[in-house]
């Protein structure tokens, strides 16, 4: 459990949300004045106002000039959720080649409105403190770290990673942390350790195209499991699959998966682990978005429920802190030795100084403050993007309701062609990710993913609005 | 061709070496006095003395107190060269697992005399200037580079790498440079691009155990080609192999291979390329030691002779500048697109700031000065280590005569057990690399590799001496 001491305005905001949730404050009701609430809770007027503004940003309260704050009509968007994906009959070879390179290229093009890639904005991450730690380490400790880093990673960094794992209920020894080149290397090491060319890997559907790309390059096949937009994997479908055919591993994004933002309930996670254990199928858990949660508590990762006998936990700091540092890790459990052999064969070890800088940063305690800040920003961004979609996209557009991360998944009516939209959008200087790249069998052509990872501004809002209009125009034809 | 303007003392030293080589100065002859030579060449006395001292360090001249400098009796060690390795009848599965991890662990133990791993000493590399470039980049450009680096690597770094390739006769476009996590990732990407599990890879014998480890983890088989200690691969043996059975690729260390230090003559390189072209077998070239040459010119890599149609060139800055930065590269040629797809799947991209720092360093021109300095140091270290071996090891010890790099390969009489020596040496606080880890079929048990990559001092010299005594004792039993 994340036991950070929240600020007073956050406590007040949570209290109000609780009263709305349990019906004590109904939609449309006017809240006590800022002055009244400050006296009642013995806080400053500024703090009370901060709480109200926070809830306004989240779309929970509405401010009316000269009148005060009111409970919004509905906390949720009027748009329906995307449909759960359906079961596929068989595993497919993957061919998304070229997709990753193309999207990365567009993502690095500053002329495009950046709705395409799952990159958090550097203006939003504010890594100055981490960069200064790197500058200090390079200046003062360069000679000390000029040799090869231990292949597992710097001991201080591994200790900090293990400490954070403890807080989500996963008793992890620093000895079992293996530092990797981002979560990408973590997933590749995990897949090459448990699977061989031609093997079947069970995955969510839709899923992150980078994972599909890795599965393709390694010559594996993908079995796309039916996935609910908020509740995640259908455990019965997984059980049927495992009864029917051999599966080398299951790769799941434990919390706020990309692109749906779905999270399995803890009971479902336990049921899924039981099914996997029964068939002795290893679980590769991708938890890169886990720290970006909007609720009170971080969802427990699978590894915390299972302990690591059959789970290989992969994560990184790329979505929440520093994409450019390329630091991820594996909590290796029973596969530790094999994963280490693969790490040595693939990249030997990581660069030393960035790991030292990150260890300094984590030891300082600055990461938690940082996470609190970006969680709020991403949540606000998603609320604003959802409202903009509501106002500009075709009325029957369905949109996901992620409880964390910074991605939205949109479903348009059957027959809508997001590839066509993609071409039109690029012409207008807007980048997004078309739906078919999230499927091994190139489904979801009527869907698209928008990233809300950038600082919200008029350019972004206008980009979403124009994209909505383009979608309407395409649909009208 | 490396066209650096050499210092005057280096020019004088080269002139003297040339006169010794062509017989104008015979062994035992006394050289003109420092004063006489300074007047003759219109250089300062200090410069003339520096030239003589340089040649004394290399064992080419001998200083006699009160008398002057004399041509040494023989430029070469009295020890014979190791035997060329013999052909194997078939490819073998590799099992060196655990070796790499164990040797790395010993290498990071400061209590051991460091003769074990092929790591250049940080005290010798003096990366301060590079570290300061990293500190500057992190402080001033952190925000700019906080996002993902382009998967190919930073454009400025790729440009510098391409410029250096031009100087060894390889016309390489920056667009064809793919930055990797050291040469290890370069080799892994190359191998996974051209070979599949079960395929045979032709390699030098003995060869770098890290390569054997990668071959093992990828499930490939190794065919060990007979290799001469100075002339390298036996081209006829390669031709016979390719006539007899399918080979997915040939991996060769082009210059000063590890552990022999052998370098193929240019004519042999061309013959080998012709044989490979005839059978359409790709060559993976590992050139990490190429910049550490002792002769006047850098040997031409295969890629410069072939152009890149069937050659994948791999190198790094780990042996010559900064092991801790983990920066290598591939000159991709015809396989560029596939290698890029593999890079995206394996590690996505490298960290940005270390690449920016390295680009700054290379643009400053400091690398060439640095290389001139370390070449001289490594050459001196090898000469000193050879002399110490001569004085302390069993008389019939054979030792390699590398023309570059910083490794020596020792061959002891048949039946000698370097594994036993390894155990004894560790007990005495000395680390080296036993011979069998350089072979897929675990040959060379009577051989060992010593690294001369550390600043030469009494501790190192004493370590070599004690190792020699241990070897004598073992042999006497």
Short mmCIF file of N, CA, C and O in Angstrom, two decimals, chain B residues 17 54 71 269 349 351 384 392 446 451 467:
data_model
loop_
_atom_site.label_atom_id
_atom_site.label_comp_id
_atom_site.label_asym_id
_atom_site.label_seq_id
_atom_site.Cartn_x
_atom_site.Cartn_y
_atom_site.Cartn_z
N UNK B 17 63.38 2.48 -35.38
CA UNK B 17 62.82 1.14 -35.54
C UNK B 17 62.99 0.68 -36.98
O UNK B 17 63.36 -0.48 -37.25
N UNK B 54 61.10 5.88 -25.02
CA UNK B 54 59.96 5.18 -25.60
C UNK B 54 60.40 3.80 -26.12
O UNK B 54 59.77 2.77 -25.84
N UNK B 71 70.96 -1.20 -29.13
CA UNK B 71 69.89 -1.99 -29.74
C UNK B 71 69.80 -3.31 -28.97
O UNK B 71 70.81 -3.97 -28.74
N UNK B 269 42.36 -11.58 -45.92
CA UNK B 269 41.01 -11.06 -45.69
C UNK B 269 40.21 -11.09 -47.00
O UNK B 269 39.05 -11.49 -47.02
N UNK B 349 15.75 1.65 -27.76
CA UNK B 349 16.73 2.68 -28.05
C UNK B 349 17.67 2.78 -26.85
O UNK B 349 17.41 2.19 -25.82
N UNK B 351 20.11 5.12 -23.98
CA UNK B 351 19.96 6.37 -23.24
C UNK B 351 20.57 7.53 -24.03
O UNK B 351 21.61 7.37 -24.67
N UNK B 384 56.20 -5.57 -21.11
CA UNK B 384 56.60 -5.84 -19.72
C UNK B 384 56.04 -7.17 -19.25
O UNK B 384 56.72 -7.95 -18.56
N UNK B 392 59.53 -15.89 -15.39
CA UNK B 392 58.93 -16.61 -14.27
C UNK B 392 58.15 -17.88 -14.63
O UNK B 392 57.98 -18.76 -13.80
N UNK B 446 45.20 -26.42 -21.46
CA UNK B 446 46.61 -26.14 -21.10
C UNK B 446 47.00 -24.69 -21.41
O UNK B 446 48.17 -24.35 -21.38
N UNK B 451 45.30 -10.51 -19.10
CA UNK B 451 45.00 -9.17 -19.58
C UNK B 451 46.06 -8.19 -19.09
O UNK B 451 46.43 -8.20 -17.91
N UNK B 467 52.17 -16.12 -10.50
CA UNK B 467 51.40 -17.04 -11.34
C UNK B 467 52.36 -17.99 -12.08
O UNK B 467 52.13 -19.20 -12.17
#
